[in-house]
mmCIF file of C-alpha atoms in Angstrom:
data_model
loop_
_atom_site.group_PDB
_atom_site.id
_atom_site.type_symbol
_atom_site.label_atom_id
_atom_site.label_comp_id
_atom_site.label_asym_id
_atom_site.label_seq_id
_atom_site.Cartn_x
_atom_site.Cartn_y
_atom_site.Cartn_z
ATOM 1 C CA MET A 1 -72.445 58.725 -59.926
ATOM 2 C CA SER A 2 -74.662 56.766 -61.634
ATOM 3 C CA THR A 3 -78.315 55.997 -59.920
ATOM 4 C CA PRO A 4 -78.700 52.473 -59.141
ATOM 5 C CA PRO A 5 -81.571 51.026 -61.047
ATOM 6 C CA PRO A 6 -84.655 50.467 -58.890
ATOM 7 C CA ARG A 7 -84.794 46.683 -56.828
ATOM 8 C CA PRO A 8 -87.183 44.020 -58.636
ATOM 9 C CA GLN A 9 -90.793 42.690 -56.383
ATOM 10 C CA PHE A 10 -89.515 40.017 -54.429
ATOM 11 C CA ILE A 11 -90.674 37.946 -51.434
ATOM 12 C CA ALA A 12 -89.755 37.366 -48.696
ATOM 13 C CA LEU A 13 -90.542 34.678 -46.363
ATOM 14 C CA ALA A 14 -88.852 34.337 -42.945
ATOM 15 C CA GLY A 15 -89.033 32.320 -39.322
ATOM 16 C CA PRO A 16 -87.660 31.080 -36.394
ATOM 17 C CA THR A 17 -85.762 27.753 -36.827
ATOM 18 C CA ALA A 18 -87.606 24.264 -37.731
ATOM 19 C CA SER A 19 -90.443 26.405 -38.749
ATOM 20 C CA GLY A 20 -90.579 24.753 -41.988
ATOM 21 C CA LYS A 21 -89.515 27.658 -44.772
ATOM 22 C CA THR A 22 -87.894 24.634 -46.690
ATOM 23 C CA ALA A 23 -91.661 22.914 -46.926
ATOM 24 C CA ALA A 24 -93.193 26.787 -47.680
ATOM 25 C CA ALA A 25 -90.621 27.748 -50.310
ATOM 26 C CA LEU A 26 -91.499 24.439 -52.610
ATOM 27 C CA ALA A 27 -94.504 25.118 -52.109
ATOM 28 C CA ILE A 28 -93.882 28.321 -53.691
ATOM 29 C CA ALA A 29 -92.428 27.188 -56.407
ATOM 30 C CA GLY A 30 -94.561 24.358 -57.030
ATOM 31 C CA GLU A 31 -96.733 27.390 -57.950
ATOM 32 C CA HIS A 32 -94.990 29.818 -59.309
ATOM 33 C CA ALA A 33 -91.769 30.607 -61.092
ATOM 34 C CA VAL A 34 -89.189 31.522 -58.964
ATOM 35 C CA GLU A 35 -85.697 31.222 -58.143
ATOM 36 C CA ILE A 36 -84.888 30.801 -54.017
ATOM 37 C CA ILE A 37 -81.963 33.241 -52.883
ATOM 38 C CA SER A 38 -81.001 31.677 -48.721
ATOM 39 C CA VAL A 39 -80.546 34.531 -46.246
ATOM 40 C CA ASP A 40 -79.432 31.590 -43.652
ATOM 41 C CA SER A 41 -75.190 32.803 -42.862
ATOM 42 C CA ALA A 42 -75.098 29.181 -42.190
ATOM 43 C CA LEU A 43 -75.780 27.942 -45.036
ATOM 44 C CA VAL A 44 -73.584 29.459 -47.067
ATOM 45 C CA TYR A 45 -70.339 26.702 -46.229
ATOM 46 C CA ARG A 46 -69.244 24.284 -47.125
ATOM 47 C CA GLY A 47 -68.284 21.580 -45.110
ATOM 48 C CA MET A 48 -71.425 22.405 -43.110
ATOM 49 C CA THR A 49 -74.878 20.434 -44.438
ATOM 50 C CA ILE A 50 -76.137 18.571 -41.213
ATOM 51 C CA GLY A 51 -75.787 20.792 -38.856
ATOM 52 C CA THR A 52 -77.118 23.454 -41.020
ATOM 53 C CA ALA A 53 -80.043 21.577 -42.211
ATOM 54 C CA LYS A 54 -79.260 21.900 -45.979
ATOM 55 C CA PRO A 55 -81.577 21.547 -48.064
ATOM 56 C CA SER A 56 -81.686 17.829 -49.706
ATOM 57 C CA ALA A 57 -80.091 17.699 -53.500
ATOM 58 C CA GLU A 58 -83.907 16.615 -54.186
ATOM 59 C CA GLU A 59 -84.818 19.929 -53.112
ATOM 60 C CA LEU A 60 -82.530 21.614 -54.666
ATOM 61 C CA ALA A 61 -83.380 20.978 -57.351
ATOM 62 C CA ALA A 62 -86.545 21.500 -57.243
ATOM 63 C CA ALA A 63 -85.910 25.411 -58.264
ATOM 64 C CA PRO A 64 -81.684 27.330 -58.035
ATOM 65 C CA HIS A 65 -80.708 28.261 -55.359
ATOM 66 C CA HIS A 66 -78.524 30.683 -54.205
ATOM 67 C CA LEU A 67 -76.178 32.054 -52.006
ATOM 68 C CA ILE A 68 -76.003 28.314 -50.241
ATOM 69 C CA ASP A 69 -71.895 26.575 -49.974
ATOM 70 C CA ILE A 70 -70.456 28.856 -51.388
ATOM 71 C CA ARG A 71 -67.731 30.220 -49.248
ATOM 72 C CA ASP A 72 -64.988 28.409 -47.265
ATOM 73 C CA PRO A 73 -65.972 27.657 -42.943
ATOM 74 C CA LEU A 74 -62.364 29.543 -41.870
ATOM 75 C CA GLN A 75 -63.937 33.392 -43.998
ATOM 76 C CA ALA A 76 -66.458 35.485 -43.082
ATOM 77 C CA TYR A 77 -69.683 36.649 -44.377
ATOM 78 C CA SER A 78 -71.326 40.036 -43.403
ATOM 79 C CA ALA A 79 -74.530 41.327 -44.011
ATOM 80 C CA ALA A 80 -72.726 43.963 -46.440
ATOM 81 C CA GLU A 81 -72.024 40.185 -48.767
ATOM 82 C CA PHE A 82 -75.292 39.480 -48.433
ATOM 83 C CA THR A 83 -77.044 42.838 -48.888
ATOM 84 C CA ARG A 84 -74.731 43.384 -52.085
ATOM 85 C CA ASP A 85 -75.368 38.879 -53.461
ATOM 86 C CA ALA A 86 -79.182 38.883 -52.743
ATOM 87 C CA GLU A 87 -79.535 42.949 -55.281
ATOM 88 C CA ARG A 88 -78.070 41.340 -57.503
ATOM 89 C CA LEU A 89 -79.194 38.215 -57.494
ATOM 90 C CA MET A 90 -82.515 39.923 -57.235
ATOM 91 C CA HIS A 91 -81.359 41.825 -60.583
ATOM 92 C CA GLU A 92 -80.239 39.276 -62.336
ATOM 93 C CA ILE A 93 -83.230 36.121 -61.549
ATOM 94 C CA ALA A 94 -85.813 39.402 -62.873
ATOM 95 C CA ALA A 95 -84.282 39.460 -65.544
ATOM 96 C CA ARG A 96 -84.897 35.292 -66.485
ATOM 97 C CA GLY A 97 -88.319 36.603 -65.474
ATOM 98 C CA LYS A 98 -88.040 34.827 -62.337
ATOM 99 C CA LEU A 99 -89.595 36.171 -59.184
ATOM 100 C CA PRO A 100 -86.739 36.513 -56.295
ATOM 101 C CA LEU A 101 -87.917 34.017 -53.095
ATOM 102 C CA LEU A 102 -86.023 35.384 -50.383
ATOM 103 C CA VAL A 103 -85.716 32.475 -47.610
ATOM 104 C CA GLY A 104 -84.128 32.404 -43.743
ATOM 105 C CA GLY A 105 -83.767 32.837 -40.815
ATOM 106 C CA THR A 106 -80.987 35.309 -40.402
ATOM 107 C CA MET A 107 -82.577 38.307 -39.757
ATOM 108 C CA LEU A 108 -80.006 40.505 -39.503
ATOM 109 C CA TYR A 109 -79.701 40.051 -42.957
ATOM 110 C CA PHE A 110 -83.424 41.034 -43.711
ATOM 111 C CA LYS A 111 -83.325 44.094 -41.535
ATOM 112 C CA ALA A 112 -79.920 45.027 -43.712
ATOM 113 C CA LEU A 113 -82.455 44.091 -46.697
ATOM 114 C CA PHE A 114 -85.027 46.419 -45.973
ATOM 115 C CA ASP A 115 -83.604 48.979 -44.010
ATOM 116 C CA GLY A 116 -80.442 49.785 -45.395
ATOM 117 C CA LEU A 117 -76.775 49.057 -43.549
ATOM 118 C CA ASP A 118 -76.198 52.463 -41.856
ATOM 119 C CA ASP A 119 -72.480 53.673 -41.773
ATOM 120 C CA MET A 120 -71.172 50.800 -39.534
ATOM 121 C CA PRO A 121 -67.578 50.859 -39.605
ATOM 122 C CA ALA A 122 -65.986 47.712 -42.563
ATOM 123 C CA ALA A 123 -63.757 44.999 -40.894
ATOM 124 C CA ASP A 124 -60.035 46.619 -40.121
ATOM 125 C CA PRO A 125 -57.767 44.090 -40.032
ATOM 126 C CA ALA A 126 -55.428 46.413 -38.477
ATOM 127 C CA LEU A 127 -57.691 47.030 -35.332
ATOM 128 C CA ARG A 128 -59.145 43.398 -35.359
ATOM 129 C CA ALA A 129 -54.610 42.824 -34.608
ATOM 130 C CA GLU A 130 -54.652 44.871 -32.142
ATOM 131 C CA ILE A 131 -57.524 43.590 -30.101
ATOM 132 C CA ALA A 132 -56.293 39.839 -30.200
ATOM 133 C CA ALA A 133 -53.656 40.812 -29.387
ATOM 134 C CA GLN A 134 -54.766 43.251 -26.442
ATOM 135 C CA ALA A 135 -56.873 39.227 -25.622
ATOM 136 C CA ALA A 136 -54.198 37.276 -25.476
ATOM 137 C CA GLU A 137 -52.146 39.106 -23.113
ATOM 138 C CA LYS A 138 -55.288 40.072 -21.049
ATOM 139 C CA GLY A 139 -58.324 37.223 -21.314
ATOM 140 C CA TRP A 140 -61.271 37.738 -23.464
ATOM 141 C CA PRO A 141 -62.937 38.743 -20.083
ATOM 142 C CA ALA A 142 -61.249 41.723 -19.719
ATOM 143 C CA LEU A 143 -62.389 42.928 -22.623
ATOM 144 C CA HIS A 144 -65.732 42.019 -22.305
ATOM 145 C CA GLN A 145 -65.331 44.956 -19.482
ATOM 146 C CA GLU A 146 -63.673 46.892 -21.279
ATOM 147 C CA LEU A 147 -66.317 47.256 -23.473
ATOM 148 C CA SER A 148 -69.015 47.307 -20.642
ATOM 149 C CA GLN A 149 -68.564 50.383 -20.132
ATOM 150 C CA VAL A 150 -68.535 51.335 -23.947
ATOM 151 C CA ASP A 151 -71.157 50.069 -25.056
ATOM 152 C CA PRO A 152 -72.919 47.701 -22.295
ATOM 153 C CA LEU A 153 -76.331 47.644 -24.306
ATOM 154 C CA THR A 154 -73.774 45.165 -26.155
ATOM 155 C CA ALA A 155 -71.698 43.717 -23.476
ATOM 156 C CA ALA A 156 -75.347 43.176 -21.790
ATOM 157 C CA ARG A 157 -76.319 40.656 -23.995
ATOM 158 C CA LEU A 158 -72.221 39.116 -24.418
ATOM 159 C CA GLU A 159 -70.768 35.632 -22.783
ATOM 160 C CA PRO A 160 -67.267 37.284 -21.460
ATOM 161 C CA GLN A 161 -65.984 34.353 -23.476
ATOM 162 C CA ASP A 162 -67.259 35.224 -26.725
ATOM 163 C CA SER A 163 -64.759 36.405 -28.482
ATOM 164 C CA GLN A 164 -66.394 37.021 -31.736
ATOM 165 C CA ARG A 165 -68.671 39.715 -30.726
ATOM 166 C CA ILE A 166 -66.752 41.162 -28.339
ATOM 167 C CA ALA A 167 -64.096 41.806 -30.783
ATOM 168 C CA ARG A 168 -66.463 43.535 -33.992
ATOM 169 C CA ALA A 169 -68.038 45.198 -30.697
ATOM 170 C CA LEU A 170 -64.641 46.261 -29.450
ATOM 171 C CA GLU A 171 -63.007 47.195 -33.367
ATOM 172 C CA VAL A 172 -66.507 49.831 -34.348
ATOM 173 C CA PHE A 173 -66.397 51.697 -31.480
ATOM 174 C CA ARG A 174 -62.869 52.438 -31.698
ATOM 175 C CA ALA A 175 -62.830 53.273 -35.370
ATOM 176 C CA SER A 176 -66.303 54.843 -35.162
ATOM 177 C CA GLY A 177 -66.256 56.158 -31.408
ATOM 178 C CA GLN A 178 -69.951 55.527 -31.858
ATOM 179 C CA PRO A 179 -70.925 52.124 -29.878
ATOM 180 C CA LEU A 180 -72.477 48.901 -32.088
ATOM 181 C CA SER A 181 -75.782 48.912 -29.729
ATOM 182 C CA PHE A 182 -76.487 52.826 -31.829
ATOM 183 C CA PHE A 183 -75.573 50.995 -35.282
ATOM 184 C CA GLN A 184 -77.752 48.302 -34.763
ATOM 185 C CA LYS A 185 -81.155 50.241 -33.328
ATOM 186 C CA ARG A 186 -80.949 52.905 -36.497
ATOM 187 C CA LEU A 187 -81.048 49.500 -38.279
ATOM 188 C CA ALA A 188 -83.327 47.970 -36.174
ATOM 189 C CA GLY A 189 -85.589 51.075 -36.237
ATOM 190 C CA GLY A 190 -85.100 51.078 -40.166
ATOM 191 C CA ALA A 191 -84.850 54.783 -40.809
ATOM 192 C CA GLU A 192 -82.357 53.923 -42.990
ATOM 193 C CA ARG A 193 -85.199 52.750 -46.103
ATOM 194 C CA LYS A 194 -84.191 53.375 -49.546
ATOM 195 C CA PRO A 195 -86.753 55.169 -51.065
ATOM 196 C CA GLU A 196 -86.998 53.947 -54.554
ATOM 197 C CA ALA A 197 -87.124 50.136 -52.818
ATOM 198 C CA PRO A 198 -90.466 48.218 -52.962
ATOM 199 C CA ALA A 199 -92.848 47.649 -49.938
ATOM 200 C CA PRO A 200 -91.118 43.963 -49.197
ATOM 201 C CA ARG A 201 -93.782 41.169 -49.560
ATOM 202 C CA LEU A 202 -92.825 39.648 -46.458
ATOM 203 C CA ILE A 203 -94.379 35.541 -45.084
ATOM 204 C CA CYS A 204 -93.901 35.084 -41.214
ATOM 205 C CA LEU A 205 -94.171 31.663 -40.505
ATOM 206 C CA GLU A 206 -95.090 32.147 -36.614
ATOM 207 C CA PRO A 207 -95.768 29.269 -33.861
ATOM 208 C CA SER A 208 -98.348 30.405 -32.320
ATOM 209 C CA GLU A 209 -97.952 27.712 -29.588
ATOM 210 C CA ARG A 210 -93.827 27.814 -28.780
ATOM 211 C CA ALA A 211 -94.282 24.525 -27.074
ATOM 212 C CA TRP A 212 -94.984 23.275 -30.876
ATOM 213 C CA LEU A 213 -92.131 24.705 -32.056
ATOM 214 C CA HIS A 214 -89.552 23.771 -29.707
ATOM 215 C CA GLN A 215 -90.662 20.119 -29.876
ATOM 216 C CA ARG A 216 -89.761 20.700 -33.546
ATOM 217 C CA ILE A 217 -86.365 21.738 -32.105
ATOM 218 C CA ALA A 218 -85.984 18.939 -30.137
ATOM 219 C CA GLN A 219 -86.503 16.549 -33.155
ATOM 220 C CA ARG A 220 -84.660 17.975 -35.679
ATOM 221 C CA PHE A 221 -81.703 18.041 -33.821
ATOM 222 C CA ASP A 222 -82.093 14.489 -32.909
ATOM 223 C CA GLN A 223 -82.113 13.538 -36.742
ATOM 224 C CA MET A 224 -78.925 15.586 -37.398
ATOM 225 C CA LEU A 225 -77.444 13.860 -34.014
ATOM 226 C CA ALA A 226 -78.599 11.014 -36.431
ATOM 227 C CA ALA A 227 -77.311 11.777 -39.394
ATOM 228 C CA GLY A 228 -74.042 11.801 -38.490
ATOM 229 C CA LEU A 229 -73.183 15.453 -36.772
ATOM 230 C CA VAL A 230 -70.863 14.276 -34.607
ATOM 231 C CA ASP A 231 -68.933 13.420 -37.104
ATOM 232 C CA GLU A 232 -69.553 15.848 -39.606
ATOM 233 C CA VAL A 233 -67.724 18.428 -36.690
ATOM 234 C CA LYS A 234 -65.280 15.861 -36.910
ATOM 235 C CA ALA A 235 -64.234 16.299 -40.189
ATOM 236 C CA LEU A 236 -64.361 19.686 -39.653
ATOM 237 C CA ARG A 237 -62.094 19.558 -37.028
ATOM 238 C CA ALA A 238 -59.323 17.452 -38.262
ATOM 239 C CA ARG A 239 -58.538 20.577 -40.976
ATOM 240 C CA GLY A 240 -56.079 21.402 -38.473
ATOM 241 C CA ASP A 241 -57.371 24.700 -39.592
ATOM 242 C CA LEU A 242 -60.525 25.780 -37.991
ATOM 243 C CA HIS A 243 -61.223 27.295 -34.157
ATOM 244 C CA ALA A 244 -63.967 27.268 -32.529
ATOM 245 C CA ASP A 245 -64.246 30.942 -32.367
ATOM 246 C CA LEU A 246 -64.851 31.193 -36.674
ATOM 247 C CA PRO A 247 -68.390 32.495 -37.395
ATOM 248 C CA SER A 248 -68.995 29.193 -38.817
ATOM 249 C CA MET A 249 -68.305 26.539 -35.523
ATOM 250 C CA ARG A 250 -70.116 29.604 -33.348
ATOM 251 C CA CYS A 251 -73.028 28.184 -35.642
ATOM 252 C CA VAL A 252 -75.772 26.330 -33.167
ATOM 253 C CA GLY A 253 -75.084 22.993 -32.719
ATOM 254 C CA TYR A 254 -71.384 23.432 -34.250
ATOM 255 C CA ARG A 255 -70.090 24.848 -31.027
ATOM 256 C CA GLN A 256 -71.827 22.472 -28.500
ATOM 257 C CA VAL A 257 -70.224 19.892 -30.710
ATOM 258 C CA TRP A 258 -67.138 20.955 -30.603
ATOM 259 C CA GLU A 259 -66.559 22.247 -27.170
ATOM 260 C CA MET A 260 -68.164 17.879 -26.298
ATOM 261 C CA LEU A 261 -64.875 16.862 -28.626
ATOM 262 C CA ASP A 262 -62.927 19.379 -26.636
ATOM 263 C CA ALA A 263 -63.697 18.522 -23.425
ATOM 264 C CA ALA A 264 -62.761 14.524 -23.675
ATOM 265 C CA PRO A 265 -60.522 14.305 -27.117
ATOM 266 C CA ALA A 266 -59.408 10.649 -26.455
ATOM 267 C CA GLN A 267 -62.207 8.703 -25.564
ATOM 268 C CA LEU A 268 -64.356 10.818 -28.363
ATOM 269 C CA LEU A 269 -61.743 10.008 -30.949
ATOM 270 C CA ALA A 270 -64.011 6.621 -32.159
ATOM 271 C CA THR A 271 -67.220 6.760 -30.151
ATOM 272 C CA ALA A 272 -68.571 9.749 -27.684
ATOM 273 C CA PRO A 273 -69.515 8.501 -23.862
ATOM 274 C CA ALA A 274 -73.922 8.436 -23.819
ATOM 275 C CA PRO A 275 -73.524 11.152 -21.086
ATOM 276 C CA ALA A 276 -71.546 13.412 -22.930
ATOM 277 C CA LEU A 277 -74.162 13.162 -26.272
ATOM 278 C CA ALA A 278 -77.028 13.599 -23.897
ATOM 279 C CA LEU A 279 -75.442 16.668 -21.793
ATOM 280 C CA MET A 280 -73.922 18.016 -25.481
ATOM 281 C CA ARG A 281 -77.696 16.948 -27.414
ATOM 282 C CA ASP A 282 -79.398 19.386 -24.535
ATOM 283 C CA LYS A 283 -77.261 21.634 -25.166
ATOM 284 C CA GLY A 284 -77.459 22.217 -28.352
ATOM 285 C CA ILE A 285 -81.911 22.039 -28.009
ATOM 286 C CA ALA A 286 -81.368 24.927 -25.381
ATOM 287 C CA ALA A 287 -78.906 27.107 -27.708
ATOM 288 C CA THR A 288 -81.581 26.840 -30.878
ATOM 289 C CA ARG A 289 -84.894 27.457 -29.092
ATOM 290 C CA GLN A 290 -82.046 30.754 -27.438
ATOM 291 C CA LEU A 291 -82.216 31.575 -31.512
ATOM 292 C CA ALA A 292 -85.387 31.000 -32.169
ATOM 293 C CA LYS A 293 -86.398 33.145 -29.133
ATOM 294 C CA ARG A 294 -84.203 35.833 -30.861
ATOM 295 C CA GLN A 295 -85.024 35.176 -34.392
ATOM 296 C CA LEU A 296 -89.536 35.502 -33.713
ATOM 297 C CA THR A 297 -88.229 38.666 -31.391
ATOM 298 C CA TRP A 298 -86.615 40.419 -34.777
ATOM 299 C CA LEU A 299 -89.571 39.270 -36.680
ATOM 300 C CA ARG A 300 -92.137 40.780 -34.634
ATOM 301 C CA SER A 301 -89.635 44.918 -35.152
ATOM 302 C CA MET A 302 -90.967 44.312 -38.431
ATOM 303 C CA PRO A 303 -94.639 45.902 -39.101
ATOM 304 C CA GLN A 304 -95.316 45.075 -42.735
ATOM 305 C CA ARG A 305 -95.349 41.106 -42.334
ATOM 306 C CA GLN A 306 -97.125 38.825 -42.972
ATOM 307 C CA VAL A 307 -97.770 36.242 -39.809
ATOM 308 C CA ILE A 308 -98.545 32.289 -40.730
ATOM 309 C CA ALA A 309 -99.430 30.454 -38.058
ATOM 310 C CA CYS A 310 -97.043 28.088 -38.513
ATOM 311 C CA ASP A 311 -98.123 25.452 -36.121
ATOM 312 C CA GLN A 312 -102.133 25.750 -38.333
ATOM 313 C CA PRO A 313 -102.998 22.100 -40.380
ATOM 314 C CA ASP A 314 -103.733 24.572 -43.614
ATOM 315 C CA ALA A 315 -100.132 27.001 -43.001
ATOM 316 C CA LEU A 316 -99.084 25.725 -46.680
ATOM 317 C CA ASP A 317 -102.656 26.466 -47.840
ATOM 318 C CA GLN A 318 -102.114 29.655 -46.304
ATOM 319 C CA VAL A 319 -98.786 30.579 -47.530
ATOM 320 C CA LEU A 320 -99.924 29.541 -51.035
ATOM 321 C CA ARG A 321 -102.953 31.885 -51.068
ATOM 322 C CA GLN A 322 -100.677 35.003 -49.953
ATOM 323 C CA VAL A 323 -98.740 34.671 -52.325
ATOM 324 C CA ARG A 324 -101.267 34.158 -55.244
ATOM 325 C CA ALA A 325 -102.457 37.829 -53.681
ATOM 326 C CA TRP A 326 -99.096 39.320 -54.383
ATOM 327 C CA VAL A 327 -98.789 37.538 -57.982
ATOM 328 C CA LYS A 328 -100.306 35.725 -60.506
ATOM 329 C CA PRO A 329 -99.101 31.815 -61.347
#
């Protein structure tokens, strides 16, 4: 078997949602010849633009972007697929004389790229169908209870109706005899890092004051609603082949709007009632805050990161200074 070529040097820019990653990436692109690889499990989906805060046409034109709009919402996109795609793209970008700039907030993707994927079982359609049939007979809470017996760590962080994640955790256990938490612990520990890979140059945008991030999250969610998030979800529902348990429809924002439309579809064909919208908005903002909290927890497990306080007025200048220290323009 031939040895794969060494991974080219790259820069990674990570941070929780609404921390200013897009602005920082474009500032870097203004000084350096880069191509941007999206590290975002939601930006891969076509037809999901408003609720994912997808870069605008002008922003996309400022530098070549990759791994955006590459999947239909009906399709899944795994960390293993991301790693393969990112590795390939980094080599292609380096061959063009450009610097790969990885930007996003899907921390599992970053961990998989930095530390390897270990030997977690791949998706098994037969096992997944068996689990789905059992769920149809017993209900997802019963399968959640089963999961709590074999993988209490994973079960403790999942809701009893979280069908997608319960199914995957049971699938991993039945295929390997090991709980999903076993593989995730090994991944988080960094035991599988490839020795030939250069140490990642990782900039992390982290707020010094959580209230600053919370304000930005609320502001951005309101902007999404004003831009037509509800109509975007209505259009996705109108396809007829999507459902609430798909990874795409479980993205923050989309899930809350979908649930609102499920609650009173007849009333919501034209304009959603104000109380329903207000409740959905509160749920969406709360879910986004929880996402940001999880992202920050992941980030703090990455000791190699260079932290920049994104709530400071000179945050962009600090980002550019750090990149200049690594790369000559």
